[in-house]
Amino acid sequence: PPVPNCATVDVSGDVTLTWTIPPDPNGLCGQYQIWHANSPLGPFALVTNVPCGTTSFLHAGAGANAGPQFYFMASATNAVPPEVSVPSDTIATLFLQVFQSTPLGSANLSWNAPATSSASSSDFTIWLEYPIGTWTQLATVPATTFAFQWVVDICEDSLTFRVGLADANGCISFSNRDGEVFRDVTPPSVPVVQAVSVDSTSGLSTII
């Protein structure tokens, strides 16, 4: 079967799948089957067949901004009935959820594992969109970590986050985008008094 590499979610919740083409020395492959479910346990339904040699597919209407979506692939011949390969590993989209902290002052992020059958050795990257249209990487966390807290340092504005994960080929799976209006409620630092002097004539104090 093809080897799934990435499952990236766009702003509408559609999913772009990319994969590595499997060897086909005898030219028997006629199409790749793409199977989908909204649960790791299924049931999986055939989304579409794409010609062998294709390396990506856009699953419109996947709904990946409402929950993780699960995919596997298989290769099939053009025979009737077709001969079908064993299924590939299952890959899942990253589903990010963002919450206000209690007490206020931080954004709490949580997300799911990227696959049901294997785990990437890459680190997750945490991204912030601020201002709108500008993405900045905030941090990286190990692939075994599925939560992150960011202390808000922006006065009051709508902040949007996403999570990324790269595979060994450099393909990056990005999660859905989620966020809220956050406020910086961190109190200012306490001033440090360095010196106090008294004017003997006026009797007034000077504090530095």
PDB file of C-alpha atoms in Angstrom:
ATOM      1  CA  PRO A   1       0.000   0.000   0.000  1.00  0.00           C
ATOM      2  CA  PRO A   2       1.014   3.666  -0.162  1.00  0.00           C
ATOM      3  CA  VAL A   3       2.667   5.055   2.988  1.00  0.00           C
ATOM      4  CA  PRO A   4       0.646   7.964   4.458  1.00  0.00           C
ATOM      5  CA  ASN A   5       2.893  10.906   5.305  1.00  0.00           C
ATOM      6  CA  CYS A   6       0.730  13.872   6.255  1.00  0.00           C
ATOM      7  CA  ALA A   7      -2.853  14.819   6.970  1.00  0.00           C
ATOM      8  CA  THR A   8      -3.187  18.592   7.066  1.00  0.00           C
ATOM      9  CA  VAL A   9      -6.346  20.452   8.042  1.00  0.00           C
ATOM     10  CA  ASP A  10      -7.225  23.764   6.392  1.00  0.00           C
ATOM     11  CA  VAL A  11      -9.316  26.612   7.770  1.00  0.00           C
ATOM     12  CA  SER A  12     -12.537  24.993   6.503  1.00  0.00           C
ATOM     13  CA  GLY A  13     -11.819  21.621   8.106  1.00  0.00           C
ATOM     14  CA  ASP A  14     -10.944  19.954   4.787  1.00  0.00           C
ATOM     15  CA  VAL A  15      -8.036  17.499   4.853  1.00  0.00           C
ATOM     16  CA  THR A  16      -5.137  17.182   2.424  1.00  0.00           C
ATOM     17  CA  LEU A  17      -3.565  13.732   2.492  1.00  0.00           C
ATOM     18  CA  THR A  18      -0.092  13.087   1.098  1.00  0.00           C
ATOM     19  CA  TRP A  19       1.687   9.766   0.798  1.00  0.00           C
ATOM     20  CA  THR A  20       4.737   7.954  -0.576  1.00  0.00           C
ATOM     21  CA  ILE A  21       4.177   5.894  -3.720  1.00  0.00           C
ATOM     22  CA  PRO A  22       4.867   2.167  -3.169  1.00  0.00           C
ATOM     23  CA  PRO A  23       7.053   0.129  -5.564  1.00  0.00           C
ATOM     24  CA  ASP A  24       5.175  -1.329  -8.545  1.00  0.00           C
ATOM     25  CA  PRO A  25       7.848  -2.987 -10.731  1.00  0.00           C
ATOM     26  CA  ASN A  26       5.312  -4.961 -12.797  1.00  0.00           C
ATOM     27  CA  GLY A  27       2.920  -2.048 -13.343  1.00  0.00           C
ATOM     28  CA  LEU A  28      -0.018  -3.881 -11.787  1.00  0.00           C
ATOM     29  CA  CYS A  29      -1.367  -1.009  -9.696  1.00  0.00           C
ATOM     30  CA  GLY A  30      -4.409   0.677 -11.135  1.00  0.00           C
ATOM     31  CA  GLN A  31      -5.634   2.863  -8.278  1.00  0.00           C
ATOM     32  CA  TYR A  32      -5.202   3.789  -4.659  1.00  0.00           C
ATOM     33  CA  GLN A  33      -8.168   3.391  -2.334  1.00  0.00           C
ATOM     34  CA  ILE A  34      -8.644   6.031   0.373  1.00  0.00           C
ATOM     35  CA  TRP A  35     -10.697   4.958   3.379  1.00  0.00           C
ATOM     36  CA  HIS A  36     -12.034   7.294   6.078  1.00  0.00           C
ATOM     37  CA  ALA A  37     -13.735   7.199   9.470  1.00  0.00           C
ATOM     38  CA  ASN A  38     -14.311   9.663  12.310  1.00  0.00           C
ATOM     39  CA  SER A  39     -13.310   7.056  14.905  1.00  0.00           C
ATOM     40  CA  PRO A  40     -10.179   4.885  15.101  1.00  0.00           C
ATOM     41  CA  LEU A  41     -12.458   1.865  15.436  1.00  0.00           C
ATOM     42  CA  GLY A  42     -14.443   2.732  12.303  1.00  0.00           C
ATOM     43  CA  PRO A  43     -16.536   1.920  10.495  1.00  0.00           C
ATOM     44  CA  PHE A  44     -14.326   2.991   7.593  1.00  0.00           C
ATOM     45  CA  ALA A  45     -15.917   3.952   4.287  1.00  0.00           C
ATOM     46  CA  LEU A  46     -14.275   4.242   0.877  1.00  0.00           C
ATOM     47  CA  VAL A  47     -13.925   7.955   0.085  1.00  0.00           C
ATOM     48  CA  THR A  48     -12.518   7.674  -3.417  1.00  0.00           C
ATOM     49  CA  ASN A  49     -10.109   5.923  -5.785  1.00  0.00           C
ATOM     50  CA  VAL A  50      -7.215   7.911  -7.254  1.00  0.00           C
ATOM     51  CA  PRO A  51      -4.868   6.818 -10.065  1.00  0.00           C
ATOM     52  CA  CYS A  52      -1.663   5.073  -9.049  1.00  0.00           C
ATOM     53  CA  GLY A  53       1.237   7.502  -9.066  1.00  0.00           C
ATOM     54  CA  THR A  54      -0.858  10.247  -7.445  1.00  0.00           C
ATOM     55  CA  THR A  55       0.732  11.635  -4.272  1.00  0.00           C
ATOM     56  CA  SER A  56      -2.014  13.740  -2.657  1.00  0.00           C
ATOM     57  CA  PHE A  57      -5.767  14.101  -2.272  1.00  0.00           C
ATOM     58  CA  LEU A  58      -8.036  16.820  -0.849  1.00  0.00           C
ATOM     59  CA  HIS A  59     -10.908  15.426   1.196  1.00  0.00           C
ATOM     60  CA  ALA A  60     -13.453  18.235   1.040  1.00  0.00           C
ATOM     61  CA  GLY A  61     -16.068  18.260   3.776  1.00  0.00           C
ATOM     62  CA  ALA A  62     -13.979  16.064   6.074  1.00  0.00           C
ATOM     63  CA  GLY A  63     -15.064  17.988   9.190  1.00  0.00           C
ATOM     64  CA  ALA A  64     -11.601  17.912  10.761  1.00  0.00           C
ATOM     65  CA  ASN A  65     -12.289  21.166  12.614  1.00  0.00           C
ATOM     66  CA  ALA A  66     -14.871  19.286  14.727  1.00  0.00           C
ATOM     67  CA  GLY A  67     -12.822  16.202  15.646  1.00  0.00           C
ATOM     68  CA  PRO A  68      -9.937  13.984  14.505  1.00  0.00           C
ATOM     69  CA  GLN A  69     -10.412  12.144  11.210  1.00  0.00           C
ATOM     70  CA  PHE A  70      -8.844   8.755  10.466  1.00  0.00           C
ATOM     71  CA  TYR A  71      -7.554   7.405   7.146  1.00  0.00           C
ATOM     72  CA  PHE A  72      -5.856   4.374   5.671  1.00  0.00           C
ATOM     73  CA  MET A  73      -5.003   3.472   2.082  1.00  0.00           C
ATOM     74  CA  ALA A  74      -4.628   0.399  -0.111  1.00  0.00           C
ATOM     75  CA  SER A  75      -3.446  -0.329  -3.644  1.00  0.00           C
ATOM     76  CA  ALA A  76      -5.738  -2.128  -6.082  1.00  0.00           C
ATOM     77  CA  THR A  77      -5.423  -3.556  -9.569  1.00  0.00           C
ATOM     78  CA  ASN A  78      -7.834  -2.766 -12.407  1.00  0.00           C
ATOM     79  CA  ALA A  79      -8.928  -6.404 -12.584  1.00  0.00           C
ATOM     80  CA  VAL A  80     -12.557  -7.403 -12.011  1.00  0.00           C
ATOM     81  CA  PRO A  81     -12.769  -8.069  -9.159  1.00  0.00           C
ATOM     82  CA  PRO A  82      -9.639  -6.069  -8.200  1.00  0.00           C
ATOM     83  CA  GLU A  83      -6.799  -7.499  -6.188  1.00  0.00           C
ATOM     84  CA  VAL A  84      -6.276  -5.274  -3.158  1.00  0.00           C
ATOM     85  CA  SER A  85      -3.151  -4.886  -1.042  1.00  0.00           C
ATOM     86  CA  VAL A  86      -3.031  -5.046   2.715  1.00  0.00           C
ATOM     87  CA  PRO A  87      -4.096  -1.732   4.271  1.00  0.00           C
ATOM     88  CA  SER A  88      -1.570   0.942   5.158  1.00  0.00           C
ATOM     89  CA  ASP A  89      -1.022   2.295   8.643  1.00  0.00           C
ATOM     90  CA  THR A  90      -3.870   4.470   9.863  1.00  0.00           C
ATOM     91  CA  ILE A  91      -3.142   8.177  10.107  1.00  0.00           C
ATOM     92  CA  ALA A  92      -5.191  10.679  12.086  1.00  0.00           C
ATOM     93  CA  THR A  93      -5.530  14.413  11.700  1.00  0.00           C
ATOM     94  CA  LEU A  94      -4.436  16.513  14.662  1.00  0.00           C
ATOM     95  CA  PHE A  95      -7.452  17.970  16.456  1.00  0.00           C
ATOM     96  CA  LEU A  96      -6.556  20.985  18.589  1.00  0.00           C
ATOM     97  CA  GLN A  97      -8.697  22.384  21.375  1.00  0.00           C
ATOM     98  CA  VAL A  98      -7.903  25.687  23.095  1.00  0.00           C
ATOM     99  CA  PHE A  99      -9.312  26.752  26.463  1.00  0.00           C
ATOM    100  CA  GLN A 100      -9.029  29.711  28.809  1.00  0.00           C
ATOM    101  CA  SER A 101      -7.098  28.875  31.957  1.00  0.00           C
ATOM    102  CA  THR A 102      -8.596  29.132  35.442  1.00  0.00           C
ATOM    103  CA  PRO A 103      -7.724  31.651  36.762  1.00  0.00           C
ATOM    104  CA  LEU A 104      -7.430  33.632  33.533  1.00  0.00           C
ATOM    105  CA  GLY A 105      -4.079  34.495  32.037  1.00  0.00           C
ATOM    106  CA  SER A 106      -3.060  31.492  29.931  1.00  0.00           C
ATOM    107  CA  ALA A 107      -4.183  29.556  26.874  1.00  0.00           C
ATOM    108  CA  ASN A 108      -4.396  25.803  27.492  1.00  0.00           C
ATOM    109  CA  LEU A 109      -3.909  23.672  24.357  1.00  0.00           C
ATOM    110  CA  SER A 110      -4.581  19.943  23.966  1.00  0.00           C
ATOM    111  CA  TRP A 111      -4.540  17.615  20.948  1.00  0.00           C
ATOM    112  CA  ASN A 112      -4.578  13.940  19.945  1.00  0.00           C
ATOM    113  CA  ALA A 113      -1.925  11.531  18.704  1.00  0.00           C
ATOM    114  CA  PRO A 114      -1.317  11.634  14.922  1.00  0.00           C
ATOM    115  CA  ALA A 115      -1.746   7.912  14.170  1.00  0.00           C
ATOM    116  CA  THR A 116      -3.293   4.790  15.626  1.00  0.00           C
ATOM    117  CA  SER A 117      -0.619   2.310  14.652  1.00  0.00           C
ATOM    118  CA  SER A 118       2.653   4.199  14.941  1.00  0.00           C
ATOM    119  CA  ALA A 119       3.984   7.379  16.500  1.00  0.00           C
ATOM    120  CA  SER A 120       6.234   9.979  14.914  1.00  0.00           C
ATOM    121  CA  SER A 121       9.610  10.649  16.516  1.00  0.00           C
ATOM    122  CA  SER A 122       9.407  14.332  15.596  1.00  0.00           C
ATOM    123  CA  ASP A 123       8.539  17.074  18.047  1.00  0.00           C
ATOM    124  CA  PHE A 124       5.249  18.910  17.896  1.00  0.00           C
ATOM    125  CA  THR A 125       5.508  22.586  16.977  1.00  0.00           C
ATOM    126  CA  ILE A 126       3.113  25.110  18.532  1.00  0.00           C
ATOM    127  CA  TRP A 127       2.086  28.081  16.383  1.00  0.00           C
ATOM    128  CA  LEU A 128       0.294  31.354  17.122  1.00  0.00           C
ATOM    129  CA  GLU A 129      -1.474  33.536  14.555  1.00  0.00           C
ATOM    130  CA  TYR A 130      -1.053  37.148  15.689  1.00  0.00           C
ATOM    131  CA  PRO A 131      -1.711  39.531  14.115  1.00  0.00           C
ATOM    132  CA  ILE A 132      -4.138  37.886  11.686  1.00  0.00           C
ATOM    133  CA  GLY A 133      -2.239  36.353   8.770  1.00  0.00           C
ATOM    134  CA  THR A 134       1.096  36.106  10.616  1.00  0.00           C
ATOM    135  CA  TRP A 135       2.090  32.745  12.112  1.00  0.00           C
ATOM    136  CA  THR A 136       4.861  32.548  14.714  1.00  0.00           C
ATOM    137  CA  GLN A 137       6.266  29.370  16.219  1.00  0.00           C
ATOM    138  CA  LEU A 138       5.965  29.557  19.998  1.00  0.00           C
ATOM    139  CA  ALA A 139       7.561  26.303  21.107  1.00  0.00           C
ATOM    140  CA  THR A 140       8.337  22.666  20.415  1.00  0.00           C
ATOM    141  CA  VAL A 141       7.274  19.796  22.673  1.00  0.00           C
ATOM    142  CA  PRO A 142       8.137  16.071  22.505  1.00  0.00           C
ATOM    143  CA  ALA A 143       6.022  13.748  20.360  1.00  0.00           C
ATOM    144  CA  THR A 144       4.802  12.088  23.573  1.00  0.00           C
ATOM    145  CA  THR A 145       3.308  15.381  24.832  1.00  0.00           C
ATOM    146  CA  PHE A 146      -0.249  16.332  23.919  1.00  0.00           C
ATOM    147  CA  ALA A 147      -0.802  19.528  25.911  1.00  0.00           C
ATOM    148  CA  PHE A 148       0.780  22.962  26.198  1.00  0.00           C
ATOM    149  CA  GLN A 149       0.136  26.109  28.222  1.00  0.00           C
ATOM    150  CA  TRP A 150       1.060  29.540  26.925  1.00  0.00           C
ATOM    151  CA  VAL A 151       1.013  32.578  29.206  1.00  0.00           C
ATOM    152  CA  VAL A 152      -0.823  35.354  27.364  1.00  0.00           C
ATOM    153  CA  ASP A 153       1.286  38.496  26.996  1.00  0.00           C
ATOM    154  CA  ILE A 154      -0.979  40.373  24.571  1.00  0.00           C
ATOM    155  CA  CYS A 155      -3.309  42.993  26.034  1.00  0.00           C
ATOM    156  CA  GLU A 156      -6.648  41.758  24.657  1.00  0.00           C
ATOM    157  CA  ASP A 157      -7.183  40.270  21.214  1.00  0.00           C
ATOM    158  CA  SER A 158      -8.298  37.199  19.284  1.00  0.00           C
ATOM    159  CA  LEU A 159      -5.510  34.618  19.308  1.00  0.00           C
ATOM    160  CA  THR A 160      -5.524  31.555  17.044  1.00  0.00           C
ATOM    161  CA  PHE A 161      -3.328  28.487  17.501  1.00  0.00           C
ATOM    162  CA  ARG A 162      -2.370  25.391  15.519  1.00  0.00           C
ATOM    163  CA  VAL A 163      -0.075  22.408  16.058  1.00  0.00           C
ATOM    164  CA  GLY A 164       2.306  20.918  13.490  1.00  0.00           C
ATOM    165  CA  LEU A 165       4.135  17.614  13.201  1.00  0.00           C
ATOM    166  CA  ALA A 166       6.761  16.780  10.567  1.00  0.00           C
ATOM    167  CA  ASP A 167       7.460  13.288   9.257  1.00  0.00           C
ATOM    168  CA  ALA A 168      10.852  11.891   8.240  1.00  0.00           C
ATOM    169  CA  ASN A 169      10.449  13.354   4.736  1.00  0.00           C
ATOM    170  CA  GLY A 170       9.815  16.875   6.025  1.00  0.00           C
ATOM    171  CA  CYS A 171       6.087  16.807   5.289  1.00  0.00           C
ATOM    172  CA  ILE A 172       4.215  18.737   8.015  1.00  0.00           C
ATOM    173  CA  SER A 173       0.757  17.788   9.264  1.00  0.00           C
ATOM    174  CA  PHE A 174      -1.031  20.833  10.654  1.00  0.00           C
ATOM    175  CA  SER A 175      -4.005  20.637  12.980  1.00  0.00           C
ATOM    176  CA  ASN A 176      -7.217  22.583  12.747  1.00  0.00           C
ATOM    177  CA  ARG A 177      -7.096  26.169  13.998  1.00  0.00           C
ATOM    178  CA  ASP A 178      -8.663  27.110  17.311  1.00  0.00           C
ATOM    179  CA  GLY A 179      -8.598  30.132  19.587  1.00  0.00           C
ATOM    180  CA  GLU A 180     -10.468  32.729  21.595  1.00  0.00           C
ATOM    181  CA  VAL A 181     -10.201  36.308  22.766  1.00  0.00           C
ATOM    182  CA  PHE A 182      -7.565  36.342  25.513  1.00  0.00           C
ATOM    183  CA  ARG A 183      -6.466  39.022  27.970  1.00  0.00           C
ATOM    184  CA  ASP A 184      -3.091  39.531  29.598  1.00  0.00           C
ATOM    185  CA  VAL A 185      -3.962  39.519  33.300  1.00  0.00           C
ATOM    186  CA  THR A 186      -0.396  39.157  34.561  1.00  0.00           C
ATOM    187  CA  PRO A 187       0.267  41.944  37.092  1.00  0.00           C
ATOM    188  CA  PRO A 188       3.255  44.209  36.409  1.00  0.00           C
ATOM    189  CA  SER A 189       6.540  43.570  38.176  1.00  0.00           C
ATOM    190  CA  VAL A 190       6.992  45.127  41.618  1.00  0.00           C
ATOM    191  CA  PRO A 191       9.312  48.171  41.465  1.00  0.00           C
ATOM    192  CA  VAL A 192      12.686  47.693  43.169  1.00  0.00           C
ATOM    193  CA  VAL A 193      13.732  50.594  45.395  1.00  0.00           C
ATOM    194  CA  GLN A 194      17.459  51.229  45.027  1.00  0.00           C
ATOM    195  CA  ALA A 195      17.957  54.233  47.304  1.00  0.00           C
ATOM    196  CA  VAL A 196      16.135  56.758  49.478  1.00  0.00           C
ATOM    197  CA  SER A 197      17.582  60.128  50.446  1.00  0.00           C
ATOM    198  CA  VAL A 198      16.280  63.094  52.456  1.00  0.00           C
ATOM    199  CA  ASP A 199      16.884  66.740  51.632  1.00  0.00           C
ATOM    200  CA  SER A 200      17.888  68.229  54.974  1.00  0.00           C
ATOM    201  CA  THR A 201      16.766  71.688  53.915  1.00  0.00           C
ATOM    202  CA  SER A 202      13.303  70.921  52.583  1.00  0.00           C
ATOM    203  CA  GLY A 203      12.714  67.734  54.504  1.00  0.00           C
ATOM    204  CA  LEU A 204      11.498  66.019  51.304  1.00  0.00           C
ATOM    205  CA  SER A 205      12.468  62.466  50.368  1.00  0.00           C
ATOM    206  CA  THR A 206      13.827  61.301  47.025  1.00  0.00           C
ATOM    207  CA  ILE A 207      13.248  57.666  46.090  1.00  0.00           C
ATOM    208  CA  ILE A 208      15.225  55.970  43.307  1.00  0.00           C
TER     209      ILE A 208
END
